[in-house]
Every structure is written in C-alpha cells, then in structure tokens.
GROMACS .gro file of C-alpha atoms in nm:
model
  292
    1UNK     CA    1   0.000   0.000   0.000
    2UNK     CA    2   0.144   0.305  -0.090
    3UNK     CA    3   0.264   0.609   0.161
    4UNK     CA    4   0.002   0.881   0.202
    5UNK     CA    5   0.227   1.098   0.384
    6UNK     CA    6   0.403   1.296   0.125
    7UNK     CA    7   0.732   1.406   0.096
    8UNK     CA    8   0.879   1.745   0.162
    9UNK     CA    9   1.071   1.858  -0.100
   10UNK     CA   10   1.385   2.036  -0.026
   11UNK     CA   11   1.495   2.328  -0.245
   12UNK     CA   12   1.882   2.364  -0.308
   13UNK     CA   13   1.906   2.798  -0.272
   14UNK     CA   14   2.156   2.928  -0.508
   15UNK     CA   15   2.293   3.317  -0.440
   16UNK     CA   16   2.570   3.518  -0.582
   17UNK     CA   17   2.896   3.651  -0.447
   18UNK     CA   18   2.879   4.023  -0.457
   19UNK     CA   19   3.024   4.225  -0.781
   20UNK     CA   20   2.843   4.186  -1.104
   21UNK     CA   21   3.084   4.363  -1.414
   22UNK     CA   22   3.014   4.760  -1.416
   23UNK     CA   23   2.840   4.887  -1.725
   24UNK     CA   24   3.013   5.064  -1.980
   25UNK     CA   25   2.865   5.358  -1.909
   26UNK     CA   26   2.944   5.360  -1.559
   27UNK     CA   27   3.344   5.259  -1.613
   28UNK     CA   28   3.359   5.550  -1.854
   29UNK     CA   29   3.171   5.800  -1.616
   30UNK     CA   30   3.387   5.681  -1.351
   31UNK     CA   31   3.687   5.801  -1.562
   32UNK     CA   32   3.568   6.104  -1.681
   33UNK     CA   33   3.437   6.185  -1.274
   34UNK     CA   34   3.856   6.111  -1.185
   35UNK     CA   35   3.981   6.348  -1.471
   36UNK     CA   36   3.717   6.631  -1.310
   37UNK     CA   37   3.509   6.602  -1.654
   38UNK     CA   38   3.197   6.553  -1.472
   39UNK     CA   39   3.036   6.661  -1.119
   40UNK     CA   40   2.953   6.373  -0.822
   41UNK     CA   41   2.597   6.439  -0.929
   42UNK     CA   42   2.646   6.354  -1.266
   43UNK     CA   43   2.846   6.034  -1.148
   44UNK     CA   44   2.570   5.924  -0.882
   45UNK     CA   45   2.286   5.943  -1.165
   46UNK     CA   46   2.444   5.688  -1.380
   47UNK     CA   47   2.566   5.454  -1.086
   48UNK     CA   48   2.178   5.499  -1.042
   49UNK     CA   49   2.099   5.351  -1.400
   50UNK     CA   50   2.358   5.082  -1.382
   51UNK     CA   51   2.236   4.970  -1.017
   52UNK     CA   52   1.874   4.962  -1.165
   53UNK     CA   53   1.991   4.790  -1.553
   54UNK     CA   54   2.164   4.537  -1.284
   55UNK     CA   55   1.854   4.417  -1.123
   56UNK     CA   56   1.635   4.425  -1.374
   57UNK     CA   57   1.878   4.213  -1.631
   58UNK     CA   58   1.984   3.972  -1.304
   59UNK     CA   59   1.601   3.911  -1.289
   60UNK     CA   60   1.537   3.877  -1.683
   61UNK     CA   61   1.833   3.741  -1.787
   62UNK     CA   62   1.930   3.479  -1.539
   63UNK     CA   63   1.646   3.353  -1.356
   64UNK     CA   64   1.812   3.480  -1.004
   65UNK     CA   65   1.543   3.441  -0.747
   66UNK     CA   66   1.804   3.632  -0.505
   67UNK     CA   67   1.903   4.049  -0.683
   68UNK     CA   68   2.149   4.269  -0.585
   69UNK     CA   69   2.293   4.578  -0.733
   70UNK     CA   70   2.606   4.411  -0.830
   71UNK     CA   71   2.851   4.666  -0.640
   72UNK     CA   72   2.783   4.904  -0.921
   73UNK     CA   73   2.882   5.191  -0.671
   74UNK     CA   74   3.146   5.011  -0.482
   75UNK     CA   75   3.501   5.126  -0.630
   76UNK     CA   76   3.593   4.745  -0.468
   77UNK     CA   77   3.530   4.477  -0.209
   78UNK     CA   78   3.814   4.625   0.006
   79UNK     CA   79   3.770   4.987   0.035
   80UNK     CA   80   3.500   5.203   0.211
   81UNK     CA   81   3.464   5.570   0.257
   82UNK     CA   82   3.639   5.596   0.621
   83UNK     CA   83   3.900   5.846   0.662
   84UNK     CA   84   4.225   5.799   0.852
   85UNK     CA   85   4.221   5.936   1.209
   86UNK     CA   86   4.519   6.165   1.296
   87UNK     CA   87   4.779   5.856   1.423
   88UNK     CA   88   4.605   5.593   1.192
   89UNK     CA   89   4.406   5.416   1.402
   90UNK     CA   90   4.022   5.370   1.407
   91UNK     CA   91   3.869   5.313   1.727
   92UNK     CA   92   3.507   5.261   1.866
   93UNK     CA   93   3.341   5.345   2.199
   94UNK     CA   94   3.007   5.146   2.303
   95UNK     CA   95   2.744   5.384   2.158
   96UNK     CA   96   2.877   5.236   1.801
   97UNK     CA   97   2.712   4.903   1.852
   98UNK     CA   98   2.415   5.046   2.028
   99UNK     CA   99   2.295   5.244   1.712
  100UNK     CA  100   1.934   5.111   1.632
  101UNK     CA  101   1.775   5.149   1.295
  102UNK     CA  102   1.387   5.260   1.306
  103UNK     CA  103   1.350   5.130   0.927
  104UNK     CA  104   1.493   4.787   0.831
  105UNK     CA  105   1.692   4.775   0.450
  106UNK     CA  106   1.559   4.440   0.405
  107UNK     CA  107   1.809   4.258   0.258
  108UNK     CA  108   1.769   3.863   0.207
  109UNK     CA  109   2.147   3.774   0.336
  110UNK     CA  110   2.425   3.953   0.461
  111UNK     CA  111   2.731   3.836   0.332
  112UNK     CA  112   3.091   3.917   0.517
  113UNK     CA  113   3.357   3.899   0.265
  114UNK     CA  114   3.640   3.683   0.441
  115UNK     CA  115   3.971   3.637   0.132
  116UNK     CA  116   4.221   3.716   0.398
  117UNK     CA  117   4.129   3.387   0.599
  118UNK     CA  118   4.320   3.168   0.304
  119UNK     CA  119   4.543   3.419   0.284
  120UNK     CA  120   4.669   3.427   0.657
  121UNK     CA  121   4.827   3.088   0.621
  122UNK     CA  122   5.046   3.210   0.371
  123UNK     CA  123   5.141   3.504   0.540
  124UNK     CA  124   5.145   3.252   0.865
  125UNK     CA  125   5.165   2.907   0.809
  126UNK     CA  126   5.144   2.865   1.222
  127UNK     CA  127   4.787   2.960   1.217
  128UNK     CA  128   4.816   3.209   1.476
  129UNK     CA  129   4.664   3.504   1.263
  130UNK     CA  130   4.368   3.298   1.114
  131UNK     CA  131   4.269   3.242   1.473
  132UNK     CA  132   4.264   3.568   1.560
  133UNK     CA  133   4.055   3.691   1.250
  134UNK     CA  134   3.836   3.467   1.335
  135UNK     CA  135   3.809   3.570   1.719
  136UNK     CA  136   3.758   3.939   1.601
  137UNK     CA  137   3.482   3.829   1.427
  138UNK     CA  138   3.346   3.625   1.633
  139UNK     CA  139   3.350   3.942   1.892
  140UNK     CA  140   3.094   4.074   1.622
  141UNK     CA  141   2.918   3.785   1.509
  142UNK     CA  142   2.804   3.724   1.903
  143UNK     CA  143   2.612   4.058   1.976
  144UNK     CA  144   2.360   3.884   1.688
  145UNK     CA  145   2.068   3.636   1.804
  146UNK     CA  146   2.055   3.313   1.655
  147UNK     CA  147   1.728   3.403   1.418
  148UNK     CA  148   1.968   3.738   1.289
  149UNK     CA  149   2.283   3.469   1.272
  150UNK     CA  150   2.100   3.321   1.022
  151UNK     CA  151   2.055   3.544   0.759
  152UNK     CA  152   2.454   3.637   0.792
  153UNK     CA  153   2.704   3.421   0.580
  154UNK     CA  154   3.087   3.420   0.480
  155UNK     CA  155   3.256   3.444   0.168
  156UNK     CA  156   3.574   3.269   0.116
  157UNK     CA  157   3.768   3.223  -0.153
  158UNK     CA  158   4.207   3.236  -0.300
  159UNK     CA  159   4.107   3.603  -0.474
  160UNK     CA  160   3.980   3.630  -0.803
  161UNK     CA  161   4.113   4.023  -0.906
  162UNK     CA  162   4.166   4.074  -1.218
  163UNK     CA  163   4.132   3.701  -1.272
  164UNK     CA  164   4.416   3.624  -1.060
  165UNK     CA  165   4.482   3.444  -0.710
  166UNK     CA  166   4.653   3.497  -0.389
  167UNK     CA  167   4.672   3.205  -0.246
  168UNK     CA  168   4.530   2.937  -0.424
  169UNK     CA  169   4.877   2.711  -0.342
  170UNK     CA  170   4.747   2.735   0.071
  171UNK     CA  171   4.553   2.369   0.120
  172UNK     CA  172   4.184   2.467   0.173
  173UNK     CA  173   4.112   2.199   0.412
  174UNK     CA  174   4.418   2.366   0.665
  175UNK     CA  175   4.143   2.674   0.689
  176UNK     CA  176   3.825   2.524   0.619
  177UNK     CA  177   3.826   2.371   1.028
  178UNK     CA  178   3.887   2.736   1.220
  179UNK     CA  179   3.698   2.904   0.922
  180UNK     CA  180   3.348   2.700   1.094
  181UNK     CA  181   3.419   2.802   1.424
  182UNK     CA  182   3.273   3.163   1.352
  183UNK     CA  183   2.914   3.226   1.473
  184UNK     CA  184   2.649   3.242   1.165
  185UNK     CA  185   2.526   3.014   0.948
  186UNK     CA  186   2.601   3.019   0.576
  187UNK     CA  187   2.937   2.929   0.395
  188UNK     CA  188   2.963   3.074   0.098
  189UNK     CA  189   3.283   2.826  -0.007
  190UNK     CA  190   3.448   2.867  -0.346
  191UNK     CA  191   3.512   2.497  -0.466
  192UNK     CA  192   3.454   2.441  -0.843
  193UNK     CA  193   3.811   2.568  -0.956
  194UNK     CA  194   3.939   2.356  -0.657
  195UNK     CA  195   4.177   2.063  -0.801
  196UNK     CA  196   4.067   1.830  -0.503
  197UNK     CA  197   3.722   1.889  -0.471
  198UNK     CA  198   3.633   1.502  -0.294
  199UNK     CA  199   3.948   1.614  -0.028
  200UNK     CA  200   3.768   1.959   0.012
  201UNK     CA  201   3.413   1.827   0.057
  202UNK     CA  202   3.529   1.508   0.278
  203UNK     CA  203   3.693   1.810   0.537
  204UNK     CA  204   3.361   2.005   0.515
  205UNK     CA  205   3.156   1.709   0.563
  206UNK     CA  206   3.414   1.621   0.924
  207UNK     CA  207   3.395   2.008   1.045
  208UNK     CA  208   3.063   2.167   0.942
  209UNK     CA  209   2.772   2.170   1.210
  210UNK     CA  210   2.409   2.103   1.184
  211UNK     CA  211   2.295   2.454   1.205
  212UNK     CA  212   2.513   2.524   0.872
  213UNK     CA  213   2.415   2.620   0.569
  214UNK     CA  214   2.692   2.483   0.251
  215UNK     CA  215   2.703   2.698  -0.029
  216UNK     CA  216   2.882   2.530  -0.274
  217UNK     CA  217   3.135   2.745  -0.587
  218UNK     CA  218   3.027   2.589  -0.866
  219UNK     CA  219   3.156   2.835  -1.089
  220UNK     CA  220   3.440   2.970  -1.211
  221UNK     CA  221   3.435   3.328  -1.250
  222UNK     CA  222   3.814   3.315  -1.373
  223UNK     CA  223   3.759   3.090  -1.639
  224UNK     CA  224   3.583   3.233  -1.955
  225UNK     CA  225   3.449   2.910  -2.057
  226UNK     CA  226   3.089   2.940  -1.982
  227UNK     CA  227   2.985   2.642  -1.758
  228UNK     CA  228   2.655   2.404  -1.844
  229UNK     CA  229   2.398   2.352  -1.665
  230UNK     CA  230   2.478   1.949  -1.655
  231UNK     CA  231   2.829   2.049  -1.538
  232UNK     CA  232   2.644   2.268  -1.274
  233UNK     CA  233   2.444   1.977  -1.165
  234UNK     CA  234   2.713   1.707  -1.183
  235UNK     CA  235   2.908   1.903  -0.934
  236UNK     CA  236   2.606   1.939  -0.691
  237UNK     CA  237   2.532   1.558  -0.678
  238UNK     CA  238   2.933   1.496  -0.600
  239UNK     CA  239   2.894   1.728  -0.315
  240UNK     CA  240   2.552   1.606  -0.188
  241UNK     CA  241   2.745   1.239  -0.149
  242UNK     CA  242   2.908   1.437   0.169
  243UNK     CA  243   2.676   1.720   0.260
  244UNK     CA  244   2.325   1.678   0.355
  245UNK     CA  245   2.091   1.833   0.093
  246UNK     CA  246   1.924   2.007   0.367
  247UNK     CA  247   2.193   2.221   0.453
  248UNK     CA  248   2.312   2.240   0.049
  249UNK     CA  249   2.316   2.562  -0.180
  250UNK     CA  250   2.537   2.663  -0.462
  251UNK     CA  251   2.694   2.996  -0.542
  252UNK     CA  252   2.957   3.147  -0.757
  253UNK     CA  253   3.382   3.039  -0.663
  254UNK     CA  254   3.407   3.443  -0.663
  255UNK     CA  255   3.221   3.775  -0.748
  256UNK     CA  256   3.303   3.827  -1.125
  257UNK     CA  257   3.453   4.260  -1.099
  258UNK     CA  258   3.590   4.297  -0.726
  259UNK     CA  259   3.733   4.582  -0.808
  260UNK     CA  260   3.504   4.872  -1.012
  261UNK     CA  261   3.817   4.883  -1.264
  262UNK     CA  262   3.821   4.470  -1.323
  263UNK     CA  263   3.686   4.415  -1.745
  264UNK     CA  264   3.836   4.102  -1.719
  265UNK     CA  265   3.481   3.914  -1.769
  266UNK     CA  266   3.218   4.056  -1.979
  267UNK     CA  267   2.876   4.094  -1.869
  268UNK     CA  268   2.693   3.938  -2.084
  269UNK     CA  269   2.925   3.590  -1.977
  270UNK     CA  270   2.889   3.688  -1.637
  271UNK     CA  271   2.493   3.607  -1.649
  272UNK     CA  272   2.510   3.292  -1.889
  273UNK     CA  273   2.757   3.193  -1.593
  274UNK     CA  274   2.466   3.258  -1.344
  275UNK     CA  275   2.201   3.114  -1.579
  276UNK     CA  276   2.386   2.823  -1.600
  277UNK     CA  277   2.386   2.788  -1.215
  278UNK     CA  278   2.045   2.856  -1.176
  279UNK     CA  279   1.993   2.590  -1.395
  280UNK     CA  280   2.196   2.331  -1.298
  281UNK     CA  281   2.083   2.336  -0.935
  282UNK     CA  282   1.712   2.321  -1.010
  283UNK     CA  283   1.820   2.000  -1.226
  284UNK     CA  284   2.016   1.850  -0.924
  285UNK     CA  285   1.750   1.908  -0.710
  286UNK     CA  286   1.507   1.734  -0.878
  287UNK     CA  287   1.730   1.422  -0.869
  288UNK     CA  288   1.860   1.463  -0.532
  289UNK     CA  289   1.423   1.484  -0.424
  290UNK     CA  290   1.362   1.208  -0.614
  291UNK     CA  291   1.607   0.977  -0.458
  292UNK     CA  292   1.456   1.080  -0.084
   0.00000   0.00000   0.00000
C-alpha cells in the first residue's frame, strides 16, 4: 500500500557573491568623474541607472530568485569611505554598537567577505593570525541572536582580481576547520576551480555543524568558458554524497569585478555563468528529491 504521507521537498538555494561587471557607461563615467570632466551628481545618476539595468537584467536574464545591485557603486570589495584618524588608528566606543535602525533595508542575506582567511596561512603558516581573525569576528558575530545569525554568511575564496589568485597554493582543508568556528550560518565556499574537490568536501563534511548552511562554488568566474547547466548539476550531486541536501546551496567560486576597474569578464558571460547555475541546481534538485 502506498505512503500517504508525502514528501517534503527540499529546495537547493543558489545566491551570488557580490560584484556583477560595471556597465560601460558607468566605467567610462567613472573616468571622466577622476579626470574632473563631470560633477559627483552627474556620477551618482548613472551609478543609479547601472544599479537599476543590474537588477532588472539579473532578474530577466538569469532567472536569479536572489538580486542585488552588483557593487555598481562600490570602487571594490576592500575599500569604504572611512577616513584615517590623525595617528592611523580607528577606534570605537560602546554607543557604536548600540545604534538602532527605526526602518529595516531588508536585505535577504548579509554576506561578510572573508579572502584574507586563506590568505593568513600564507602570510602565517602557524595559524596564529587565522585564529585571531576569526576571534575578532566572532566578537561581532556574538552581539547577533541566533534568528539574525542566520541570515549572515561568509565568503571565502584564494582572490579572483583581475582574474588572478593569492593564495590558491594554501591547502583549503588547513582553513576550512577554524573558518566554521565563527558564529552564523552560511558558507559561501568557493570549490569548483578547486583541483581536489572530494578532499575539500570530505573536510567540510568532518567540520561543518548542523545549524550550517553549505554553499557550494560551482563556478568559475576566472575561467571564460561558460559552464553548463549538466556540469552545474554534476558538481552538486558529487557534493551532496558528503553534505546533507538540507543544509546544500550553490553559489559562484568568486564575485566576477571585485574591483570597479576589473573588465576582465564581460557581462553578458557573467549572467550565462549565473544562468547556467540557476539551472543546474534546479536539475540536481530534482534528482537529489527524487532519490529521498
């Protein structure tokens, strides 16, 4: 007789990693804005346009259920508008984490960008410095409830600037056990250009916890081979042999333009790389529901 209970199905959440290419508009504004051509105004009405082109061709073009303005007016992942103080030190009193917000920006996720992590053990292969990155965060992470911890994630991944790495030669897996230790719940974990993914995913699968959310690279922003969406899926039902499909999602190895300057990858292969993502997980997880 068969089951009248049905099953639950289990969707596989796929999100991006930050920077989306700047339009051409925008690079050339930001140009003429640096060569005093052109006032901030001017310059803030096109980062406008490209933040709202962004969405709306992330939403047409792709299929992304999750939008974001692509860091159209971010000069970079790294830098932020904070001045130096006088002897080059920034320093916070108690009021700064006591500021409340009476209207909420509603984001979906917050993601904390974390490309030093891999990049401590090269600049110390003891550890030492990893471990305290992650206790400074950790200092932050804590003053968040465990319903706000998890809509916060981390990004990690060798560097992808200007298509080039900083430490891909630094073993993942010597990271990837202090790296869970912090206090949230989504890993955003760039793996497809990984040469060892089974060693990679047998380490996550030893050191993640059951409150954790697995975001899975599965692709390459570096390479400018477009990906398919059976490549997509092949690499999600190699992972989901060592990572519950409950806690599985997929995302991108790297944003594709960390830096506002970075023409390395077009748009218009940026979002076939996306639509091929989107793709590929919604094929995986029909197989991966069927087989419950």
């Amino acid at each position: 007789m068969a089951s009248s209970v049905a099953r639950q199905w289990i969707s596989i959440p796929s999100e991006l990693i930050g920077s989306i290419p700047r339009t051409n508009e925008l690079l050339e504004a930001r140009l003429r804005y640096e060569s005093d051509l052109i006032t901030i105004e001017d310059l803030r009405k096109i980062e406008k346009k490209a933040v709202e082109q962004t969405v709306v061709e992330l939403d047409q073009l792709t299929g992304s259920m999750i939008l974001t303005d692509g860091e159209q007016t971010k000069p970079s992942f790294l830098t932020y508008p904070i001045y130096d103080l006088v002897f080059e030190r920034y320093t916070f009193d108690k009021q700064c984490f006591q500021i409340t917000f009476s209207d909420e920006c509603g984001a979906h996720v917050v993601q904390l960008d974390f490309t030093e992590a891999r990049l401590s053990l090269k600049v110390d292969p003891s550890g030492r410095l990893l471990k305290d990155f992650i206790a400074i965060n950790n200092r932050v992470l804590e003053r968040f409830n465990v319903n706000e911890q998890k809509k916060i994630g981390v990004h990690v991944c060798p560097g992808g600037d200007l298509d080039c790495c900083h430490s891909f030669d630094i073993d993942y897996t010597l990271m990837l056990p202090d790296l869970f230790r912090l206090n949230l719940t989504n890993f955003y974990l760039q793996l497809s250009s990984e040469k060892n993914r089974i060693k990679v995913l047998k380490c996550i699968q030893k050191h993640m916890k059951p409150n954790h959310r697995i975001f899975i690279g599965v692709i390459d922003p570096i390479n400018p081979a477009i990906e398919t969406a059976e490549m997509v899926r092949d690499q999600i039902l190699e992972a989901a042999q060592f990572i519950p499909i409950e806690q599985l999602g997929t995302t991108d190895d790297c944003g594709y333009s960390p830096f506002a300057d970075d023409t390395s990858t077009s748009r218009e292969v940026c979002y076939e790389k996306i639509k091929a993502r989107i793709q590929g997980t919604k094929m995986a997880e029909q197989i991966l529901n069927a087989r419950s």
